[in-house]
Structure formats: structure tokens, C-alpha cells
Coordinates of C-alpha atoms in Angstrom, one line a residue:
M1098 CA 7.8 12.4 -13.8
T1099 CA 7.0 15.2 -11.4
L1100 CA 8.5 15.8 -8.0
A1101 CA 5.4 14.4 -6.3
D1102 CA 5.7 11.2 -8.3
E1103 CA 9.3 10.8 -7.3
R1104 CA 8.5 11.4 -3.7
I1105 CA 5.6 8.9 -3.7
D1106 CA 7.9 6.3 -5.3
R1107 CA 10.6 6.9 -2.6
L1108 CA 8.0 6.7 0.2
H1109 CA 6.8 3.4 -1.3
A1110 CA 10.4 2.0 -1.1
L1111 CA 10.8 3.3 2.4
A1112 CA 7.5 1.8 3.5
R1113 CA 8.5 -1.6 2.0
E1114 CA 11.9 -1.5 3.7
A1115 CA 10.4 -0.5 7.1
A1116 CA 7.8 -3.2 6.9
R1117 CA 10.4 -5.8 6.0
A1118 CA 12.5 -4.7 9.0
G1119 CA 9.5 -5.0 11.3
H1120 CA 8.9 -1.2 11.9
D1121 CA 5.2 -1.2 11.2
D1122 CA 4.6 2.3 12.7
R1123 CA 7.2 3.8 10.4
A1124 CA 5.8 2.0 7.4
R1125 CA 2.3 3.3 8.3
E1126 CA 3.6 6.9 8.4
C1127 CA 5.2 6.5 5.0
V1128 CA 1.9 5.3 3.6
R1129 CA 0.0 8.1 5.1
L1130 CA 2.4 10.7 3.9
A1131 CA 2.4 9.3 0.3
R1132 CA -1.4 9.3 0.2
R1133 CA -1.4 12.9 1.4
I1134 CA 1.1 14.0 -1.2
A1135 CA -1.0 12.2 -3.9
E1136 CA -4.2 13.9 -2.8
R1137 CA -2.6 17.3 -2.6
N1138 CA -1.1 17.1 -6.1
R1139 CA -4.0 15.3 -7.7
R1140 CA -2.0 12.2 -8.5
S1141 CA -3.0 8.6 -8.4
L1142 CA -0.9 6.1 -6.4
P1143 CA 0.9 3.4 -8.4
Q1144 CA -1.0 0.2 -8.7
Q1145 CA 1.5 -1.9 -6.7
F1146 CA 1.5 0.7 -3.9
E1147 CA -2.3 0.8 -3.9
R1148 CA -2.7 -3.0 -3.7
F1149 CA -0.2 -3.5 -0.8
T1150 CA -1.7 -0.9 1.5
C1151 CA -4.8 -1.1 3.7
D1152 CA -7.4 1.6 3.1
D1153 CA -8.6 1.7 6.7
C1154 CA -5.5 1.3 8.9
D1155 CA -2.9 2.5 6.3
S1156 CA -0.5 -0.4 7.1
Y1157 CA 1.8 -1.7 4.4
L1158 CA 0.6 -5.3 3.7
R1159 CA 3.0 -8.2 3.7
P1160 CA 1.3 -11.5 2.8
G1161 CA 1.9 -14.0 5.6
R1162 CA 2.8 -11.4 8.2
N1163 CA -0.1 -9.0 8.6
C1164 CA -2.5 -10.0 5.8
R1165 CA -3.7 -13.1 4.0
V1166 CA -4.2 -13.6 0.3
R1167 CA -6.9 -15.9 -1.2
T1168 CA -8.1 -16.5 -4.7
Q1169 CA -11.9 -16.9 -5.4
D1170 CA -13.8 -17.1 -8.7
G1171 CA -11.6 -14.8 -10.8
H1172 CA -10.5 -12.4 -8.1
V1173 CA -7.9 -12.1 -5.4
V1174 CA -9.1 -11.3 -1.9
I1175 CA -6.5 -9.6 0.4
S1176 CA -7.6 -9.5 4.1
C1177 CA -5.8 -7.1 6.4
G1178 CA -5.3 -7.9 10.1
C1179 CA -7.8 -5.1 11.0
G1180 CA -10.6 -6.9 9.1
T1181 CA -10.7 -5.0 5.9
Q1182 CA -10.9 -6.9 2.7
A1183 CA -9.9 -5.7 -0.8
R1184 CA -10.8 -7.6 -4.0
Y1185 CA -8.9 -7.4 -7.3
P1186 CA -9.7 -9.2 -10.5
Y1187 CA -7.2 -11.5 -12.3
E1188 CA -7.3 -13.5 -15.5

């Protein structure tokens, strides 16, 4: 595990804690910083981190608070408050 991977994991934990405490702006900054570190070091973000962040507004998604989760025909649809939708398959 490289230093970049460790830092991305730590920022994921910080974003989760900030979103849980209601500090959405702080969580958004952690998400932006983690994405920038991943791009700079040519790393991919962990799947859980990727699925719980909005691609457009960079907010950390918490189902029931700032996003909604629906299942449709073999995939999960996550809709952010900004209007962006992400679809992920499931079995």
C-alpha cells in the first residue's frame, strides 16, 4: 500500500465522519482532495468511496439524507440531491 493509498483511505474516513456530523462542506473538500491525489498518482479510488460520492457536486452521499437509493431491473440507482444519477449492477 502506497502513501497515496493510505491518504485516500484516511480522507474517505474523514469524509464519512464529517458527513455523519453534518459538516457537508468539510466532507466535500475531503472528497475533492482524495480525487486529486488519486489522479496525480494514477490510482483508482476504492469501490466503496467511488459509490458513495457524487461525480458532479463531489458530496459524500448518505442514503436518506442527501441521496436516495432505488433498485430497478438488476441495478441500483443512486440519485444525488443535485440531480445526478449513478447506476450500479447487482445480482
